[in-house]
């Protein structure tokens, strides 16, 4: 039988009323005679609340317990949803990831699904059941619950689609699809009909949280088409797919922005081979993700200033690691936790010259100062002050005629 994977995000199951509506969406697919697999997120706000609780217990909360704690949100949503379907007379039950099992690799808080056991679910689907599976989690080789990173139910859905060779994978969310930029930050953002994996991956990695980056990578690796659509209104959404299925002459497809970034500058670092590695080694050992990096050589050539960005949550720890780092000597350290990275993304820039200039010029005209720049084949990112984010997005949207 043809299988369809449906994923519902936090807002989609954010209240009892919403859960009742989602049950109806699930049944609309079931009535087409398909086998339905559902992956659900926790009700909106629950995961954040669990994180706040963990912080009150310890600022060094045990990682395995942290994942066990965070995973409970999905359990609640799945039981409510399965019970609603049963109330409506359908065979359904919740499945915890360890019951299936969904196996994971990697670190706590940031694992990836390596395998999904199919036997029990296939039997259940054949009996007409609708499995409601806890997203965002699996069990590792120590049989402990491990989570897939924030927004990880997207990855659960994609991997379920992969292992069950689903004909369709639909990500139901609280917006109508993927837009040219976050519609909550810029009301003139346009819904995108089709987007390449590579562009979506860049957008997601650069802050467009409509899709979790890992999930897009998994979809690309396994060539799984993703449909993103709203669980609030029944409208056509966005298809995320491979390049062959798209024709577009748009140069820039999307604009992403981040919040909660911090910039650190280490001034007057004694320059010698390996100094950058010495600075970043302890950060990497502590799983702190360094994003943009610039290094300037001082006039005398003996010292260097190094600027880089990290997530603001890591700022306290990073400052401590740098101050305690015996392998480097420097004059001063300064930081700014009020910065935002704004990026333009589009495969069109590979073949169109002058995009960087147009971006910088447009921002300059609006008196927006650029602090750090980084580029790849299909994206240009600039670090600016947080207070200019919305203005920068509006300016770039207009400059690249994305409306
Ligand atoms: P879910 O709980 O369904 O997983 P998320 O909150 O993770 O939903 O993602 C949906 C949100 O992503 C939207 O509410 C929107 O504010 C934000 N978003 C950011 N960038 C974009 C974009 N380019 N297109 C659509 N939504 C975006
Ligand atoms: N509940 C988790 C989170 O808030 C996973 C998800 O929503 O996909 O990050
Ligand atoms: Mg999400």
Short mmCIF file of C-alpha atoms and ligand atoms in Angstrom, two decimals:
data_model
loop_
_atom_site.label_atom_id
_atom_site.label_comp_id
_atom_site.label_asym_id
_atom_site.label_seq_id
_atom_site.Cartn_x
_atom_site.Cartn_y
_atom_site.Cartn_z
CA UNK A 1 0.00 0.00 0.00
CA UNK A 2 1.14 3.55 -0.68
CA UNK A 3 2.55 5.22 2.40
CA UNK A 4 2.37 8.88 3.33
CA UNK A 5 4.37 10.48 6.15
CA UNK A 6 2.78 13.49 7.83
CA UNK A 7 4.69 15.71 10.27
CA UNK A 8 3.00 18.18 12.58
CA UNK A 9 4.99 20.93 14.27
CA UNK A 10 4.51 22.47 17.70
CA UNK A 11 1.99 25.17 16.80
CA UNK A 12 0.00 22.70 14.71
CA UNK A 13 -0.58 20.60 17.86
CA UNK A 14 -0.34 23.60 20.18
CA UNK A 15 -3.77 23.27 21.85
CA UNK A 16 -6.55 20.72 22.31
CA UNK A 17 -8.48 22.47 19.58
CA UNK A 18 -5.48 22.25 17.25
CA UNK A 19 -5.01 18.55 18.01
CA UNK A 20 -8.65 17.93 17.05
CA UNK A 21 -8.06 19.79 13.76
CA UNK A 22 -4.89 17.80 13.08
CA UNK A 23 -6.81 14.55 13.63
CA UNK A 24 -9.15 15.67 10.84
CA UNK A 25 -6.21 16.37 8.51
CA UNK A 26 -4.81 12.90 9.21
CA UNK A 27 -8.18 11.33 8.43
CA UNK A 28 -8.49 13.26 5.18
CA UNK A 29 -5.35 11.42 4.03
CA UNK A 30 -6.46 8.10 5.52
CA UNK A 31 -9.73 8.31 3.60
CA UNK A 32 -7.76 8.32 0.34
CA UNK A 33 -6.84 4.73 1.14
CA UNK A 34 -3.22 5.40 2.06
CA UNK A 35 -1.09 3.99 4.89
CA UNK A 36 -0.42 6.94 7.16
CA UNK A 37 2.60 7.43 9.39
CA UNK A 38 2.51 10.51 11.63
CA UNK A 39 5.45 12.17 13.37
CA UNK A 40 4.49 14.79 15.95
CA UNK A 41 6.36 17.54 17.75
CA UNK A 42 5.63 18.58 21.31
CA UNK A 43 2.86 21.14 21.82
CA UNK A 44 4.36 24.60 21.25
CA UNK A 45 6.16 26.03 24.26
CA UNK A 46 6.59 22.66 25.99
CA UNK A 47 10.18 21.99 24.88
CA UNK A 48 11.21 25.54 25.87
CA UNK A 49 9.55 25.06 29.23
CA UNK A 50 11.45 21.80 29.82
CA UNK A 51 14.70 23.55 28.92
CA UNK A 52 13.95 26.31 31.47
CA UNK A 53 13.28 23.68 34.12
CA UNK A 54 16.58 21.96 33.40
CA UNK A 55 18.39 25.29 33.90
CA UNK A 56 16.80 25.68 37.32
CA UNK A 57 18.12 22.28 38.35
CA UNK A 58 21.70 22.76 37.17
CA UNK A 59 23.73 24.87 34.77
CA UNK A 60 25.56 21.67 33.95
CA UNK A 61 22.55 19.38 33.52
CA UNK A 62 23.53 15.81 32.66
CA UNK A 63 23.24 15.49 28.86
CA UNK A 64 21.58 12.07 28.83
CA UNK A 65 18.99 13.22 31.37
CA UNK A 66 18.51 16.42 29.40
CA UNK A 67 17.51 14.43 26.32
CA UNK A 68 15.25 12.16 28.39
CA UNK A 69 13.58 15.26 29.79
CA UNK A 70 13.15 17.08 26.47
CA UNK A 71 11.77 13.99 24.76
CA UNK A 72 8.75 13.91 27.09
CA UNK A 73 7.03 16.77 25.27
CA UNK A 74 6.49 14.66 22.15
CA UNK A 75 5.14 11.74 24.20
CA UNK A 76 2.34 13.95 25.52
CA UNK A 77 1.35 15.29 22.09
CA UNK A 78 1.36 11.81 20.51
CA UNK A 79 -0.85 10.29 23.20
CA UNK A 80 -3.36 13.14 22.86
CA UNK A 81 -3.43 12.83 19.09
CA UNK A 82 -3.72 9.02 19.04
CA UNK A 83 -6.47 9.14 21.65
CA UNK A 84 -8.39 11.66 19.55
CA UNK A 85 -8.22 9.38 16.50
CA UNK A 86 -9.44 6.48 18.63
CA UNK A 87 -12.25 8.67 19.92
CA UNK A 88 -13.26 9.22 16.30
CA UNK A 89 -13.38 5.45 15.79
CA UNK A 90 -10.04 4.82 14.10
CA UNK A 91 -7.29 2.40 15.05
CA UNK A 92 -4.36 4.48 16.25
CA UNK A 93 -1.71 4.41 18.95
CA UNK A 94 1.30 6.40 20.05
CA UNK A 95 4.74 4.92 19.43
CA UNK A 96 7.74 6.01 21.46
CA UNK A 97 10.93 5.87 19.45
CA UNK A 98 12.36 3.08 21.66
CA UNK A 99 9.32 0.91 20.96
CA UNK A 100 9.91 0.94 17.20
CA UNK A 101 12.96 1.31 17.58
CA UNK A 102 14.41 4.44 16.01
CA UNK A 103 18.19 4.16 16.40
CA UNK A 104 20.52 7.14 16.59
CA UNK A 105 24.22 7.98 16.29
CA UNK A 106 26.16 10.94 17.56
CA UNK A 107 26.04 13.23 20.57
CA UNK A 108 23.20 13.80 22.97
CA UNK A 109 21.12 16.88 22.03
CA UNK A 110 22.32 16.56 18.47
CA UNK A 111 21.95 12.97 17.30
CA UNK A 112 21.01 11.66 13.89
CA UNK A 113 18.78 8.77 12.98
CA UNK A 114 20.82 5.86 11.66
CA UNK A 115 18.12 3.19 11.34
CA UNK A 116 14.45 2.60 11.87
CA UNK A 117 13.10 -0.88 12.68
CA UNK A 118 10.26 -1.57 10.27
CA UNK A 119 8.73 -4.91 11.37
CA UNK A 120 6.33 -3.75 14.07
CA UNK A 121 5.16 -0.68 12.21
CA UNK A 122 4.54 -2.57 8.96
CA UNK A 123 2.39 -5.05 10.86
CA UNK A 124 0.51 -2.21 12.49
CA UNK A 125 -0.01 -0.38 9.20
CA UNK A 126 -1.28 -3.59 7.59
CA UNK A 127 -3.88 -3.89 10.33
CA UNK A 128 -5.09 -0.42 9.31
CA UNK A 129 -3.55 1.36 12.28
CA UNK A 130 -2.33 4.95 12.25
CA UNK A 131 0.94 5.13 14.18
CA UNK A 132 1.63 8.46 15.89
CA UNK A 133 5.37 8.58 16.41
CA UNK A 134 7.30 10.83 18.78
CA UNK A 135 9.47 13.07 16.63
CA UNK A 136 12.81 14.61 17.63
CA UNK A 137 14.24 11.46 19.25
CA UNK A 138 15.55 7.94 19.10
CA UNK A 139 17.68 5.66 21.22
CA UNK A 140 21.44 5.37 20.99
CA UNK A 141 23.66 2.30 21.31
CA UNK A 142 23.48 2.59 25.10
CA UNK A 143 19.70 2.36 24.85
CA UNK A 144 19.34 5.91 26.12
CA UNK A 145 16.99 8.44 24.60
CA UNK A 146 18.84 10.91 22.42
CA UNK A 147 17.33 13.94 20.70
CA UNK A 148 17.91 15.29 17.20
CA UNK A 149 18.45 19.02 17.82
CA UNK A 150 15.81 21.75 17.95
CA UNK A 151 13.19 21.30 15.27
CA UNK A 152 14.26 17.65 14.98
CA UNK A 153 10.81 16.25 14.21
CA UNK A 154 11.45 17.38 10.62
CA UNK A 155 14.36 14.91 10.52
CA UNK A 156 12.20 12.17 12.06
CA UNK A 157 9.65 12.64 9.27
CA UNK A 158 12.24 12.57 6.48
CA UNK A 159 13.88 9.44 7.86
CA UNK A 160 10.51 7.70 8.26
CA UNK A 161 9.80 8.60 4.62
CA UNK A 162 13.16 7.11 3.67
CA UNK A 163 12.83 3.84 5.56
CA UNK A 164 9.20 3.27 4.57
CA UNK A 165 9.77 4.41 0.97
CA UNK A 166 6.87 6.83 1.35
CA UNK A 167 5.34 8.27 -1.79
CA UNK A 168 4.79 11.58 -0.02
CA UNK A 169 6.27 13.41 2.95
CA UNK A 170 4.28 16.43 4.10
CA UNK A 171 5.59 18.84 6.73
CA UNK A 172 2.58 20.60 8.24
CA UNK A 173 3.48 23.86 9.95
CA UNK A 174 2.11 27.27 10.93
CA UNK A 175 2.93 29.11 7.68
CA UNK A 176 1.75 28.27 4.17
CA UNK A 177 5.13 27.07 2.97
CA UNK A 178 8.67 28.31 2.52
CA UNK A 179 8.73 32.04 1.82
CA UNK A 180 11.39 34.27 0.29
CA UNK A 181 12.10 35.35 3.87
CA UNK A 182 10.46 34.86 7.27
CA UNK A 183 6.91 36.20 6.72
CA UNK A 184 6.80 37.17 10.39
CA UNK A 185 9.72 39.55 9.90
CA UNK A 186 8.70 40.91 6.50
CA UNK A 187 5.03 40.93 5.54
CA UNK A 188 5.76 41.27 1.81
CA UNK A 189 7.60 37.93 1.72
CA UNK A 190 6.40 35.68 -1.12
CA UNK A 191 5.60 31.97 -0.92
CA UNK A 192 8.05 29.93 -3.00
CA UNK A 193 6.45 27.21 -5.18
CA UNK A 194 9.53 25.02 -5.60
CA UNK A 195 12.99 25.24 -4.12
CA UNK A 196 16.17 23.16 -4.56
CA UNK A 197 17.56 21.15 -1.68
CA UNK A 198 20.79 23.17 -1.77
CA UNK A 199 19.04 26.50 -1.46
CA UNK A 200 16.74 25.22 1.27
CA UNK A 201 19.70 23.75 3.11
CA UNK A 202 21.49 27.11 3.06
CA UNK A 203 18.36 28.98 4.10
CA UNK A 204 17.70 26.56 6.96
CA UNK A 205 21.32 26.61 8.13
CA UNK A 206 21.36 30.41 7.96
CA UNK A 207 18.36 30.87 10.19
CA UNK A 208 15.10 30.08 8.33
CA UNK A 209 13.71 27.76 10.93
CA UNK A 210 10.80 26.58 8.81
CA UNK A 211 12.90 23.44 8.13
CA UNK A 212 15.60 21.90 10.32
CA UNK A 213 18.90 21.88 8.35
CA UNK A 214 19.74 18.23 9.06
CA UNK A 215 16.38 17.14 7.76
CA UNK A 216 16.97 18.93 4.45
CA UNK A 217 20.37 17.27 4.19
CA UNK A 218 18.77 13.86 4.82
CA UNK A 219 16.14 14.60 2.18
CA UNK A 220 18.80 15.59 -0.34
CA UNK A 221 20.94 12.51 0.34
CA UNK A 222 17.94 10.25 -0.13
CA UNK A 223 16.26 12.25 -2.87
CA UNK A 224 13.02 12.64 -0.93
CA UNK A 225 10.61 15.36 -2.07
CA UNK A 226 9.28 17.42 0.83
CA UNK A 227 6.00 19.30 0.76
CA UNK A 228 5.75 22.11 3.29
CA UNK A 229 2.24 23.37 3.96
CA UNK A 230 -0.02 24.88 6.55
CA UNK A 231 -2.09 22.90 9.03
CA UNK A 232 -4.24 26.02 9.52
CA UNK A 233 -5.43 26.68 5.97
CA UNK A 234 -5.75 24.23 3.12
CA UNK A 235 -3.54 25.88 0.48
CA UNK A 236 -0.83 24.66 -1.85
CA UNK A 237 2.52 24.85 -0.12
CA UNK A 238 6.16 24.59 -1.22
CA UNK A 239 7.93 21.65 -2.82
CA UNK A 240 11.55 21.07 -1.79
CA UNK A 241 13.14 18.93 -4.46
CA UNK A 242 16.13 18.38 -6.71
CA UNK A 243 17.35 20.76 -9.35
CA UNK A 244 16.03 18.80 -12.33
CA UNK A 245 12.44 19.56 -11.39
CA UNK A 246 12.82 23.33 -11.26
CA UNK A 247 13.09 26.07 -13.79
CA UNK A 248 13.62 29.54 -12.44
CA UNK A 249 15.45 32.66 -13.52
CA UNK A 250 15.38 34.18 -10.05
CA UNK A 251 18.92 35.12 -8.95
CA UNK A 252 18.24 35.26 -5.23
CA UNK A 253 15.70 32.78 -3.90
CA UNK A 254 15.71 33.54 -0.20
CA UNK A 255 16.90 35.81 2.58
CA UNK A 256 17.64 34.35 6.00
CA UNK A 257 18.55 35.98 9.26
CA UNK A 258 19.66 34.80 12.65
CA UNK A 259 19.04 36.00 16.12
CA UNK A 260 20.94 35.22 19.30
CA UNK A 261 24.37 35.48 17.70
CA UNK A 262 27.37 36.97 19.48
CA UNK A 263 30.58 38.37 18.06
CA UNK A 264 33.86 37.97 19.91
CA UNK A 265 37.06 39.83 19.03
CA UNK A 266 40.40 38.84 20.51
CA UNK A 267 42.73 41.78 20.11
CA UNK A 268 46.53 41.66 19.93
CA UNK A 269 46.99 37.91 19.73
CA UNK A 270 50.68 36.93 19.44
CA UNK A 271 50.84 35.59 15.90
CA UNK A 272 52.56 32.29 15.18
CA UNK A 273 51.70 29.25 13.10
CA UNK A 274 48.87 27.30 14.69
CA UNK A 275 47.48 30.19 16.73
CA UNK A 276 43.99 29.97 15.24
CA UNK A 277 43.92 26.24 15.94
CA UNK A 278 44.98 26.92 19.54
CA UNK A 279 42.10 29.35 19.97
CA UNK A 280 39.45 27.12 18.46
CA UNK A 281 40.61 23.72 19.85
CA UNK A 282 39.00 24.12 23.31
CA UNK A 283 35.84 25.51 21.72
CA UNK A 284 35.49 22.50 19.48
CA UNK A 285 36.22 20.15 22.39
CA UNK A 286 33.34 21.81 24.21
CA UNK A 287 31.04 21.45 21.18
CA UNK A 288 30.84 25.21 20.68
CA UNK A 289 30.02 25.97 17.10
CA UNK A 290 32.10 28.78 15.60
CA UNK A 291 30.46 30.41 12.62
CA UNK A 292 31.94 33.45 10.83
CA UNK A 293 35.67 34.08 11.26
CA UNK A 294 37.92 36.99 10.21
CA UNK A 295 41.55 37.50 11.02
CA UNK A 296 43.44 40.77 10.56
CA UNK A 297 47.21 41.10 10.67
CA UNK A 298 48.35 44.10 12.70
CA UNK A 299 50.71 46.68 11.23
CA UNK A 300 53.82 45.28 12.91
CA UNK A 301 52.98 41.80 11.58
CA UNK A 302 53.56 40.22 14.99
CA UNK A 303 50.07 40.44 16.28
CA UNK A 304 46.68 39.57 14.93
CA UNK A 305 43.07 40.42 15.78
CA UNK A 306 40.65 37.56 15.44
CA UNK A 307 36.89 38.03 15.23
CA UNK A 308 34.38 35.21 15.20
CA UNK A 309 30.72 34.55 15.93
CA UNK A 310 29.02 31.95 18.11
CA UNK A 311 25.51 31.41 19.49
CA UNK A 312 24.83 33.77 22.40
CA UNK A 313 24.03 30.79 24.64
CA UNK A 314 27.69 29.80 24.35
CA UNK A 315 29.11 33.26 25.10
CA UNK A 316 29.77 32.81 28.83
CA UNK A 317 31.49 29.47 28.33
CA UNK A 318 33.51 30.75 25.35
CA UNK A 319 34.84 33.77 27.25
CA UNK A 320 35.92 31.50 30.07
CA UNK A 321 37.64 29.04 27.73
CA UNK A 322 39.56 31.85 26.02
CA UNK A 323 40.64 33.46 29.28
CA UNK A 324 41.83 30.09 30.62
CA UNK A 325 43.61 29.11 27.41
CA UNK A 326 47.33 28.86 28.26
CA UNK A 327 48.33 28.27 24.62
CA UNK A 328 47.59 31.84 23.53
CA UNK A 329 48.45 35.31 24.72
CA UNK A 330 46.49 38.43 23.77
CA UNK A 331 45.89 41.98 24.91
CA UNK A 332 42.14 42.27 25.13
CA UNK A 333 38.89 40.52 24.40
CA UNK A 334 35.69 42.31 23.41
CA UNK A 335 32.26 41.02 22.55
CA UNK A 336 28.91 42.12 21.18
CA UNK A 337 25.81 40.03 21.77
CA UNK A 338 23.52 42.21 19.75
CA UNK A 339 24.39 41.10 16.23
CA UNK A 340 22.52 39.30 13.47
CA UNK A 341 23.67 37.48 10.38
CA UNK A 342 21.65 38.33 7.27
CA UNK A 343 22.19 36.16 4.21
CA UNK A 344 21.02 36.08 0.63
CA UNK A 345 20.78 32.67 -1.00
CA UNK A 346 20.34 31.60 -4.60
CA UNK A 347 21.95 29.27 -7.15
CA UNK A 348 21.52 32.12 -9.63
CA UNK A 349 24.51 33.90 -8.13
CA UNK A 350 26.86 31.26 -9.55
CA UNK A 351 26.23 32.56 -13.05
CA UNK A 352 25.43 36.20 -12.31
CA UNK A 353 28.32 38.56 -11.56
CA UNK A 354 28.04 41.60 -9.31
CA UNK A 355 25.71 40.24 -6.64
CA UNK A 356 28.11 40.95 -3.77
CA UNK A 357 28.50 44.55 -4.88
CA UNK A 358 24.74 45.02 -5.21
CA UNK A 359 24.17 43.62 -1.73
CA UNK A 360 26.82 45.83 -0.09
CA UNK A 361 25.75 48.91 -2.00
CA UNK A 362 22.09 48.46 -1.10
CA UNK A 363 22.94 48.10 2.59
CA UNK A 364 25.32 51.06 2.47
CA UNK A 365 22.60 53.28 1.02
CA UNK A 366 20.51 52.49 4.09
CA UNK A 367 23.52 53.24 6.35
CA UNK A 368 23.73 49.67 7.59
CA UNK A 369 27.25 48.88 8.72
CA UNK A 370 28.70 45.45 7.81
CA UNK A 371 30.94 43.92 10.49
CA UNK A 372 31.87 40.53 9.03
CA UNK A 373 31.30 38.93 5.62
CA UNK A 374 31.30 35.31 4.56
CA UNK A 375 30.40 33.75 1.23
CA UNK A 376 29.94 30.41 -0.46
CA UNK A 377 28.99 29.52 -4.01
CA UNK A 378 25.31 30.17 -3.42
CA UNK A 379 25.14 32.54 -0.46
CA UNK A 380 26.51 35.80 0.89
CA UNK A 381 26.23 36.53 4.60
CA UNK A 382 26.87 39.76 6.45
CA UNK A 383 26.99 40.39 10.15
CA UNK A 384 25.16 43.54 11.16
CA UNK A 385 23.69 45.09 14.27
CA UNK A 386 20.48 43.41 15.40
CA UNK A 387 18.56 46.65 15.24
CA UNK A 388 18.99 46.78 11.46
CA UNK A 389 17.84 43.24 10.66
CA UNK A 390 14.33 44.06 9.47
CA UNK A 391 15.52 47.05 7.46
CA UNK A 392 18.24 44.94 5.82
CA UNK A 393 15.75 42.23 4.85
CA UNK A 394 13.33 44.74 3.34
CA UNK A 395 16.16 46.46 1.45
CA UNK A 396 17.56 43.25 -0.01
CA UNK A 397 14.12 41.89 -0.88
CA UNK A 398 13.56 45.00 -2.97
CA UNK A 399 17.06 45.13 -4.44
CA UNK A 400 16.81 41.56 -5.77
CA UNK A 401 13.20 41.95 -6.92
CA UNK A 402 11.97 39.07 -4.83
CA UNK A 403 8.42 40.37 -4.53
P1 LIG B 1 6.98 23.94 13.42
O1 LIG B 1 6.65 24.07 14.86
O2 LIG B 1 5.80 23.65 12.56
O3 LIG B 1 8.13 23.03 13.17
P2 LIG B 1 8.74 26.23 13.19
O4 LIG B 1 8.43 27.30 14.17
O5 LIG B 1 9.87 25.33 13.46
O6 LIG B 1 7.39 25.40 12.96
O7 LIG B 1 8.93 26.86 11.73
C1 LIG B 1 7.93 27.69 11.19
C2 LIG B 1 8.34 29.14 11.35
O8 LIG B 1 9.50 29.39 10.60
C3 LIG B 1 7.35 30.13 10.84
O9 LIG B 1 6.37 30.45 11.81
C4 LIG B 1 8.20 31.32 10.43
O10 LIG B 1 8.14 32.37 11.36
C5 LIG B 1 9.62 30.77 10.43
N1 LIG B 1 10.35 31.04 9.18
C6 LIG B 1 11.61 31.54 9.11
N2 LIG B 1 12.00 31.70 7.85
C7 LIG B 1 10.96 31.30 7.08
C8 LIG B 1 10.76 31.23 5.66
N3 LIG B 1 11.71 31.60 4.80
N4 LIG B 1 9.58 30.77 5.22
C9 LIG B 1 8.61 30.38 6.08
N5 LIG B 1 8.74 30.43 7.42
C10 LIG B 1 9.90 30.89 7.92
N1 LIG B 2 9.92 19.80 20.21
C1 LIG B 2 11.22 19.95 19.62
C2 LIG B 2 11.59 21.43 19.56
O1 LIG B 2 10.84 22.28 20.00
C3 LIG B 2 11.33 19.29 18.28
C4 LIG B 2 10.42 19.84 17.20
O2 LIG B 2 9.54 20.66 17.45
O3 LIG B 2 10.61 19.43 16.05
O4 LIG B 2 12.66 21.74 19.12
MG1 LIG B 3 10.20 23.30 13.27
#
